[in-house]
Tab-separated table of C-alpha atoms in Angstrom:
chain	number	residue	atom	x	y	z
A	430	MET	CA	117.015	-143.404	208.452
A	431	ASP	CA	120.237	-141.578	207.773
A	432	ASP	CA	122.247	-142.621	204.762
A	433	ARG	CA	125.045	-145.016	205.564
A	434	ALA	CA	127.724	-145.545	202.941
A	435	GLY	CA	131.160	-146.900	202.197
A	436	ARG	CA	133.562	-147.710	199.389
A	437	SER	CA	136.955	-149.324	198.902
A	438	GLY	CA	139.322	-147.763	201.410
A	439	GLY	CA	136.534	-147.028	203.923
A	440	GLY	CA	134.707	-143.839	204.792
A	441	VAL	CA	131.869	-142.098	202.972
A	442	ALA	CA	131.997	-142.194	199.223
A	443	ASP	CA	130.546	-139.906	196.584
A	444	ALA	CA	129.022	-141.099	193.349
A	445	GLU	CA	131.586	-139.465	191.094
A	446	GLY	CA	132.672	-141.829	188.349
A	447	ALA	CA	129.872	-144.325	189.018
A	448	ASN	CA	128.647	-146.008	185.854
A	449	VAL	CA	125.573	-147.847	187.118
A	450	GLN	CA	123.376	-148.012	190.204
A	451	HIS	CA	121.436	-150.973	191.566
A	452	ARG	CA	118.756	-150.912	194.273
A	453	LEU	CA	117.990	-153.870	196.582
A	454	SER	CA	115.029	-153.964	198.968
A	455	THR	CA	115.886	-154.544	202.635
A	456	GLU	CA	112.269	-154.608	203.779
A	457	GLY	CA	111.706	-157.128	206.566
A	458	ALA	CA	115.424	-157.456	207.297
A	459	ASP	CA	117.344	-156.463	210.415
A	460	HIS	CA	119.021	-153.269	209.230
A	461	LEU	CA	121.504	-153.243	212.102
A	462	LEU	CA	122.652	-156.729	211.132
A	463	ILE	CA	123.106	-155.653	207.505
A	464	ALA	CA	125.015	-152.481	208.385
A	465	GLY	CA	127.041	-153.879	211.277
A	466	VAL	CA	128.422	-151.952	214.229
A	467	ASN	CA	129.448	-148.469	213.073
A	468	ASP	CA	128.513	-149.533	209.517
A	469	SER	CA	131.381	-152.019	209.512
A	470	HIS	CA	129.521	-154.478	207.274
A	471	LEU	CA	128.722	-151.810	204.682
A	472	LEU	CA	132.318	-150.606	204.666
A	473	GLU	CA	133.659	-154.143	204.293
A	474	LEU	CA	131.216	-154.900	201.476
A	475	ALA	CA	132.325	-151.738	199.671
A	476	ARG	CA	135.989	-152.566	200.261
A	477	VAL	CA	135.913	-156.125	198.904
A	478	CYS	CA	133.730	-155.256	195.912
A	479	GLY	CA	135.205	-151.853	195.055
A	480	CYS	CA	131.984	-149.882	194.768
A	481	ARG	CA	129.761	-147.504	196.748
A	482	VAL	CA	127.276	-148.978	199.219
A	483	VAL	CA	124.530	-146.872	200.818
A	484	MET	CA	121.657	-147.933	203.082
A	485	ARG	CA	118.664	-145.635	202.703
A	486	ASP	CA	115.315	-146.387	204.348
A	487	ASP	CA	114.296	-149.861	203.116
A	488	HIS	CA	116.845	-150.089	200.328
A	489	LEU	CA	120.498	-150.786	199.747
A	490	LEU	CA	121.944	-148.675	196.941
A	491	LEU	CA	124.955	-150.074	195.083
A	492	SER	CA	126.827	-147.929	192.586
A	493	GLY	CA	130.084	-148.082	190.672
A	494	ALA	CA	131.611	-149.648	187.587
A	495	VAL	CA	129.433	-152.236	185.856
A	496	THR	CA	131.685	-155.180	186.732
A	497	ASP	CA	131.941	-154.091	190.387
A	498	VAL	CA	128.184	-153.729	190.765
A	499	GLU	CA	127.588	-157.090	189.083
A	500	ARG	CA	129.962	-158.605	191.629
A	501	VAL	CA	128.447	-156.902	194.673
A	502	VAL	CA	124.737	-157.553	193.954
A	503	PRO	CA	124.646	-161.297	194.830
A	504	VAL	CA	126.801	-160.680	197.928
A	505	ALA	CA	124.573	-157.863	199.159
A	506	GLN	CA	121.428	-159.890	198.437
A	507	HIS	CA	122.810	-162.807	200.427
A	508	MET	CA	123.520	-160.503	203.377
A	509	ILE	CA	119.938	-159.209	203.195
A	510	ASP	CA	118.554	-162.753	203.071
A	511	LEU	CA	120.584	-163.722	206.134
A	512	ALA	CA	119.424	-160.605	207.978
A	513	ARG	CA	115.792	-161.450	207.180
A	514	SER	CA	116.229	-164.884	208.720
A	515	GLY	CA	118.104	-163.551	211.745
A	516	ALA	CA	121.275	-165.470	210.896
A	517	PRO	CA	124.376	-163.501	211.974
A	518	PHE	CA	127.485	-163.029	209.843
A	519	THR	CA	130.888	-161.428	210.358
A	520	LEU	CA	133.351	-159.301	208.410
A	521	ASN	CA	135.254	-162.459	207.480
A	522	ASP	CA	132.006	-163.964	206.191
A	523	ILE	CA	131.463	-160.976	203.888
A	524	SER	CA	134.916	-161.473	202.368
A	525	ARG	CA	134.104	-165.157	201.949
A	526	PHE	CA	130.768	-164.389	200.281
A	527	ALA	CA	132.612	-162.206	197.769
A	528	GLU	CA	134.807	-165.176	196.789
A	529	GLN	CA	131.831	-167.386	195.935
A	530	VAL	CA	130.757	-167.794	192.317
A	531	PRO	CA	127.028	-167.109	191.802
A	532	GLY	CA	124.915	-169.872	190.305
A	533	SER	CA	122.970	-169.712	187.060
A	534	ASP	CA	120.175	-167.859	188.887
A	535	GLY	CA	122.606	-165.188	190.046
A	536	ALA	CA	122.409	-166.219	193.710
A	537	LEU	CA	125.255	-167.406	195.899
A	538	LYS	CA	125.247	-171.124	196.573
A	539	MET	CA	125.566	-171.447	200.338
A	540	GLY	CA	123.373	-174.463	200.995
A	541	ASP	CA	120.730	-172.425	202.761
A	542	GLY	CA	118.293	-175.333	202.723
A	543	VAL	CA	119.455	-176.763	206.063
A	544	ARG	CA	119.039	-174.480	209.080
A	545	ILE	CA	119.789	-175.690	212.592
A	546	ALA	CA	118.234	-173.848	215.536
A	547	VAL	CA	120.270	-174.677	218.638
A	548	PRO	CA	118.482	-175.385	221.958
A	549	GLY	CA	117.082	-172.196	223.468
A	550	GLY	CA	116.467	-170.593	220.073
A	551	LYS	CA	119.171	-167.954	220.503
A	552	LYS	CA	121.315	-169.125	217.602
A	553	VAL	CA	120.734	-170.453	214.111
A	554	ILE	CA	123.497	-172.413	212.400
A	555	THR	CA	123.620	-172.305	208.613
A	556	ALA	CA	126.192	-173.076	205.966
A	557	LYS	CA	128.634	-170.262	205.295
A	558	THR	CA	130.094	-171.752	202.106
A	559	GLU	CA	128.877	-173.937	199.254
A	560	GLY	CA	130.897	-176.885	200.555
A	561	GLN	CA	129.380	-176.542	204.013
A	562	GLY	CA	125.915	-176.472	202.461
A	563	GLU	CA	126.584	-179.698	200.570
A	564	TYR	CA	127.945	-181.223	203.779
A	565	LEU	CA	124.788	-180.395	205.781
A	566	ASP	CA	122.568	-181.587	202.926
A	567	ALA	CA	124.479	-184.879	202.808
A	568	ILE	CA	124.142	-185.391	206.580
A	569	GLU	CA	120.394	-184.880	206.350
A	570	ALA	CA	119.964	-187.230	203.390
A	571	ASN	CA	122.327	-190.116	204.241
A	572	ASP	CA	122.943	-192.535	207.107
A	573	VAL	CA	126.739	-192.424	206.748
A	574	VAL	CA	128.649	-189.298	205.683
A	575	VAL	CA	132.410	-188.982	205.291
A	576	GLY	CA	133.560	-185.350	205.427
A	577	ILE	CA	137.109	-184.860	204.148
A	578	GLY	CA	138.897	-181.533	203.994
A	579	PRO	CA	141.417	-179.119	205.505
A	580	ALA	CA	141.347	-177.665	208.991
A	581	GLY	CA	138.896	-174.877	209.681
A	582	THR	CA	136.139	-175.934	207.271
A	583	GLY	CA	133.637	-176.667	210.054
A	584	LYS	CA	133.538	-180.440	209.572
A	585	THR	CA	133.316	-181.261	213.273
A	586	TYR	CA	131.285	-178.222	214.338
A	587	LEU	CA	128.536	-178.762	211.771
A	588	ALA	CA	128.388	-182.497	212.487
A	589	VAL	CA	127.956	-181.786	216.209
A	590	ALA	CA	125.279	-179.196	215.386
A	591	ALA	CA	123.372	-181.741	213.293
A	592	ALA	CA	123.691	-184.291	216.113
A	593	VAL	CA	122.384	-181.874	218.766
A	594	ASP	CA	119.499	-180.960	216.468
A	595	ALA	CA	118.619	-184.649	215.992
A	596	LEU	CA	118.763	-185.276	219.752
A	597	PHE	CA	116.492	-182.389	220.720
A	598	LYS	CA	114.024	-183.229	217.964
A	599	LYS	CA	114.007	-186.787	219.377
A	600	ARG	CA	115.132	-188.346	216.121
A	601	VAL	CA	117.810	-190.160	218.145
A	602	LYS	CA	118.139	-190.958	221.842
A	603	ARG	CA	121.823	-190.198	222.252
A	604	ILE	CA	124.916	-188.660	220.720
A	605	ILE	CA	128.244	-190.473	220.748
A	606	LEU	CA	131.400	-188.550	219.866
A	607	ALA	CA	134.644	-190.467	219.387
A	608	ARG	CA	138.253	-189.757	218.472
A	609	PRO	CA	141.179	-192.117	217.905
A	610	ALA	CA	143.670	-191.702	220.770
A	611	VAL	CA	146.561	-190.527	218.618
A	612	GLU	CA	147.902	-187.072	219.378
A	613	ALA	CA	150.210	-185.260	216.962
A	614	GLY	CA	153.698	-186.453	217.856
A	615	GLU	CA	152.751	-187.267	221.446
A	616	ASN	CA	151.858	-190.287	223.566
A	617	LEU	CA	148.879	-190.068	225.913
A	618	GLY	CA	150.630	-192.432	228.336
A	619	PHE	CA	153.056	-189.682	229.325
A	620	LEU	CA	150.260	-187.324	230.391
A	621	PRO	CA	149.523	-187.046	234.140
A	622	GLY	CA	146.392	-188.435	235.821
A	623	ASP	CA	144.072	-191.385	235.331
A	624	LEU	CA	142.719	-192.480	231.952
A	625	GLN	CA	139.838	-189.970	231.948
A	626	GLU	CA	142.176	-187.121	232.864
A	627	LYS	CA	144.544	-188.220	230.091
A	628	VAL	CA	141.942	-188.248	227.326
A	629	ASP	CA	139.784	-185.265	228.368
A	630	PRO	CA	142.206	-182.616	227.003
A	631	TYR	CA	142.395	-184.507	223.707
A	632	LEU	CA	138.577	-184.580	223.471
A	633	ARG	CA	138.289	-180.911	224.460
A	634	PRO	CA	137.363	-179.659	220.951
A	635	LEU	CA	134.229	-181.815	221.087
A	636	TYR	CA	133.293	-180.405	224.488
A	637	ASP	CA	133.864	-176.891	223.147
A	638	ALA	CA	131.517	-177.436	220.200
A	639	LEU	CA	128.796	-178.828	222.475
A	640	GLU	CA	129.206	-176.011	224.970
A	641	ASP	CA	128.875	-173.402	222.225
A	642	MET	CA	125.553	-174.872	221.096
A	643	MET	CA	124.003	-176.048	224.341
A	644	GLY	CA	125.491	-173.966	227.124
A	645	VAL	CA	127.464	-175.359	230.047
A	646	GLU	CA	124.544	-176.486	232.235
A	647	ARG	CA	122.558	-178.168	229.476
A	648	MET	CA	125.681	-179.959	228.244
A	649	ARG	CA	126.583	-181.077	231.791
A	650	ARG	CA	123.121	-182.587	232.322
A	651	ALA	CA	123.275	-184.396	228.979
A	652	LEU	CA	126.675	-185.859	229.866
A	653	GLU	CA	125.455	-186.938	233.306
A	654	THR	CA	122.412	-188.735	231.871
A	655	ARG	CA	124.599	-190.190	229.081
A	656	ALA	CA	122.386	-188.633	226.436
A	657	ILE	CA	125.768	-187.457	225.160
A	658	GLU	CA	128.890	-189.585	225.433
A	659	ILE	CA	132.407	-188.506	224.502
A	660	ALA	CA	135.051	-191.220	224.418
A	661	PRO	CA	138.199	-192.505	222.685
A	662	LEU	CA	137.520	-194.668	219.636
A	663	ALA	CA	138.796	-197.787	221.428
A	664	TYR	CA	135.780	-197.609	223.761
A	665	MET	CA	133.481	-198.424	220.824
A	666	ARG	CA	134.676	-202.017	220.447
A	667	GLY	CA	132.041	-204.649	221.178
A	668	ARG	CA	129.130	-202.213	221.290
A	669	THR	CA	125.998	-201.930	219.152
A	670	LEU	CA	124.727	-198.361	218.856
A	671	HIS	CA	120.959	-198.106	218.351
A	672	ASP	CA	119.028	-194.798	218.068
A	673	ALA	CA	122.297	-192.863	218.045
A	674	PHE	CA	124.017	-190.070	216.137
A	675	VAL	CA	127.669	-191.152	216.094
A	676	ILE	CA	130.553	-188.891	215.082
A	677	LEU	CA	134.123	-190.055	214.508
A	678	ASP	CA	136.373	-186.993	214.555
A	679	GLU	CA	140.014	-186.829	213.373
A	680	ALA	CA	139.351	-190.040	211.445
A	681	GLN	CA	142.618	-189.734	209.507
A	682	ASN	CA	144.279	-191.142	212.648
A	683	ALA	CA	142.025	-194.206	212.876
A	684	THR	CA	143.622	-197.363	211.530
A	685	VAL	CA	141.964	-199.492	208.862
A	686	LEU	CA	140.822	-202.011	211.485
A	687	GLN	CA	139.539	-199.271	213.794
A	688	MET	CA	137.527	-197.737	210.959
A	689	LYS	CA	135.923	-201.085	210.163
A	690	MET	CA	135.175	-201.614	213.849
A	691	PHE	CA	133.560	-198.170	214.126
A	692	LEU	CA	131.350	-198.539	211.049
A	693	THR	CA	130.119	-201.963	212.123
A	694	ARG	CA	128.896	-200.564	215.482
A	695	LEU	CA	125.895	-198.904	213.822
A	696	GLY	CA	122.535	-200.258	214.945
A	697	LEU	CA	118.930	-199.506	214.046
A	698	ASN	CA	117.944	-195.866	213.503
A	699	SER	CA	121.536	-194.673	213.753
A	700	LYS	CA	123.511	-192.174	211.726
A	701	ALA	CA	127.292	-191.782	211.477
A	702	VAL	CA	129.453	-188.849	210.400
A	703	ILE	CA	133.183	-189.366	209.870
A	704	THR	CA	135.419	-186.303	209.644
A	705	GLY	CA	139.097	-186.027	208.827
A	706	ASP	CA	141.929	-184.243	207.059
A	707	LYS	CA	144.168	-186.420	204.902
A	708	THR	CA	146.993	-183.868	205.141
A	709	GLN	CA	147.292	-184.287	208.938
A	710	ILE	CA	147.797	-188.021	209.420
A	711	ASP	CA	149.788	-188.769	212.604
A	712	LEU	CA	150.038	-192.535	212.114
A	713	PRO	CA	153.532	-193.970	211.410
A	714	ARG	CA	152.462	-195.004	207.891
A	715	ARG	CA	150.057	-192.936	205.812
A	716	ASP	CA	148.623	-196.048	204.158
A	717	ASP	CA	147.463	-197.303	207.578
A	718	SER	CA	144.860	-194.525	207.746
A	719	GLY	CA	141.310	-195.829	207.776
A	720	LEU	CA	140.117	-192.562	206.237
A	721	ILE	CA	142.112	-193.224	203.068
A	722	ASP	CA	141.039	-196.854	203.001
A	723	VAL	CA	137.353	-196.055	203.485
A	724	GLU	CA	137.296	-193.999	200.286
A	725	ARG	CA	138.341	-197.069	198.336
A	726	VAL	CA	136.137	-199.580	200.158
A	727	LEU	CA	132.803	-197.790	200.609
A	728	LYS	CA	132.289	-196.032	197.296
A	729	GLY	CA	129.374	-197.651	195.527
A	730	ILE	CA	127.217	-198.267	198.614
A	731	GLU	CA	123.802	-196.621	198.670
A	732	GLY	CA	123.199	-194.348	201.659
A	733	ILE	CA	126.850	-193.327	202.050
A	734	ALA	CA	128.037	-189.877	200.976
A	735	PHE	CA	131.531	-188.454	200.599
A	736	VAL	CA	131.860	-184.668	200.894
A	737	TYR	CA	135.151	-183.017	199.931
A	738	MET	CA	135.755	-179.600	201.461
A	739	ARG	CA	138.138	-177.100	199.859
A	740	PRO	CA	140.353	-174.295	201.167
A	741	ALA	CA	137.569	-171.950	200.002
A	742	ASP	CA	135.358	-173.536	202.695
A	743	VAL	CA	137.700	-172.500	205.534
A	744	VAL	CA	135.748	-170.347	207.998
A	745	ARG	CA	138.514	-169.511	210.466
A	746	HIS	CA	140.829	-166.519	210.161
A	747	ARG	CA	141.247	-165.440	206.533
A	748	LEU	CA	144.949	-166.409	206.666
A	749	VAL	CA	144.195	-170.076	207.417
A	750	LYS	CA	143.355	-170.904	203.808
A	751	GLU	CA	146.533	-169.147	202.663
A	752	ILE	CA	148.541	-171.151	205.217
A	753	ILE	CA	146.995	-174.383	203.932
A	754	ARG	CA	147.901	-173.525	200.350
A	755	ALA	CA	151.422	-172.448	201.345
A	756	TYR	CA	152.112	-175.770	203.090
A	757	ALA	CA	150.733	-177.686	200.115
A	758	ALA	CA	152.989	-175.754	197.748
A	759	ALA	CA	156.033	-176.184	200.007
A	760	ASN	CA	155.473	-179.941	200.149
A	761	GLY	CA	155.004	-180.205	196.402
A	762	GLU	CA	151.379	-181.269	196.796
A	763	ALA	CA	148.603	-180.570	194.319
A	764	ASP	CA	146.240	-177.734	195.185
A	765	GLU	CA	143.636	-179.256	197.500
A	766	GLU	CA	140.917	-177.109	195.989
A	767	ALA	CA	141.636	-178.307	192.464
A	768	ALA	CA	141.873	-181.899	193.643
A	769	ALA	CA	138.556	-181.672	195.446
A	770	ALA	CA	136.886	-180.100	192.454
A	771	SER	CA	138.075	-182.918	190.196
A	772	GLU	CA	136.645	-185.527	192.583
A	773	GLY	CA	133.335	-183.757	192.973
A	774	SER	CA	132.389	-181.454	195.792
A	775	ALA	CA	129.787	-183.732	197.341
A	776	VAL	CA	129.226	-187.217	196.065
A	777	ALA	CA	126.215	-189.150	197.298
A	778	VAL	CA	127.316	-192.707	196.564
A	779	LYS	CA	124.583	-194.845	195.094
């Protein structure tokens, strides 16, 4: 195989000025996935870590200043591990990997323990950040999980993935996805159409997540047979949900009474995931949010976990986390990342 190399600034680099060299085995890994199209992954890895990266036969050669090589080794090893498992990653993911702090064993902490193979086997969903890994671990280990964090951290997407996985492994008989009918600054009553036509656009993000994992036809059949149900939170009143994986999305806009109503719907062999962002409450009074209230009320109950995501867990465009921090600073709020760290990244409440 021809040498493929890159360094900060892109292009082919020479070894002039390199202080150390480190060799990582890529045997058994998908070399195209490691290198990327036109070696884009190698070039990005070299750019973010500031050293030379070369793929040669079954090895990845890393060379440069000692501190740069020490920084790039765990990132490169994580890319190789993902390529061995067939899990895809993007240029943005590589930048994100470089921001992670290696653990005591020198490896990146991404929560690789939970892997979700979507129906059809064409896609494997794994955690892309440490916070996401803790979130998936908490969902697997607890009956009720409350995921709190900024937009773009994958709270809803990963919860839907876990629900689809549970359904197709027959751990549950149905998935129920709910949202409180409060739209940012708008009133659903002014939208055209009947009730279903009014709420469908608001529930669209849930449909999008399902479609991405299941495909249009498989999702349509599941909706027709009611194996999957998507509805406003108000539709949950008076029901008992047995053998179900229930997700309450945008929970910051559920009132205290609605949150209590939702949690008391759980029946036998059911699991609930509650997701929300405390910085995007659309209720008239912030203190009316059931998401804020549930933190106070439910801590101390065995089987319930609270997971706090940070701006570092944002997996959308790289600017999203900077936008989140900028708004926090402009509003005189404490850094969400520091606040989350002080509370504990993932707390399994005993």
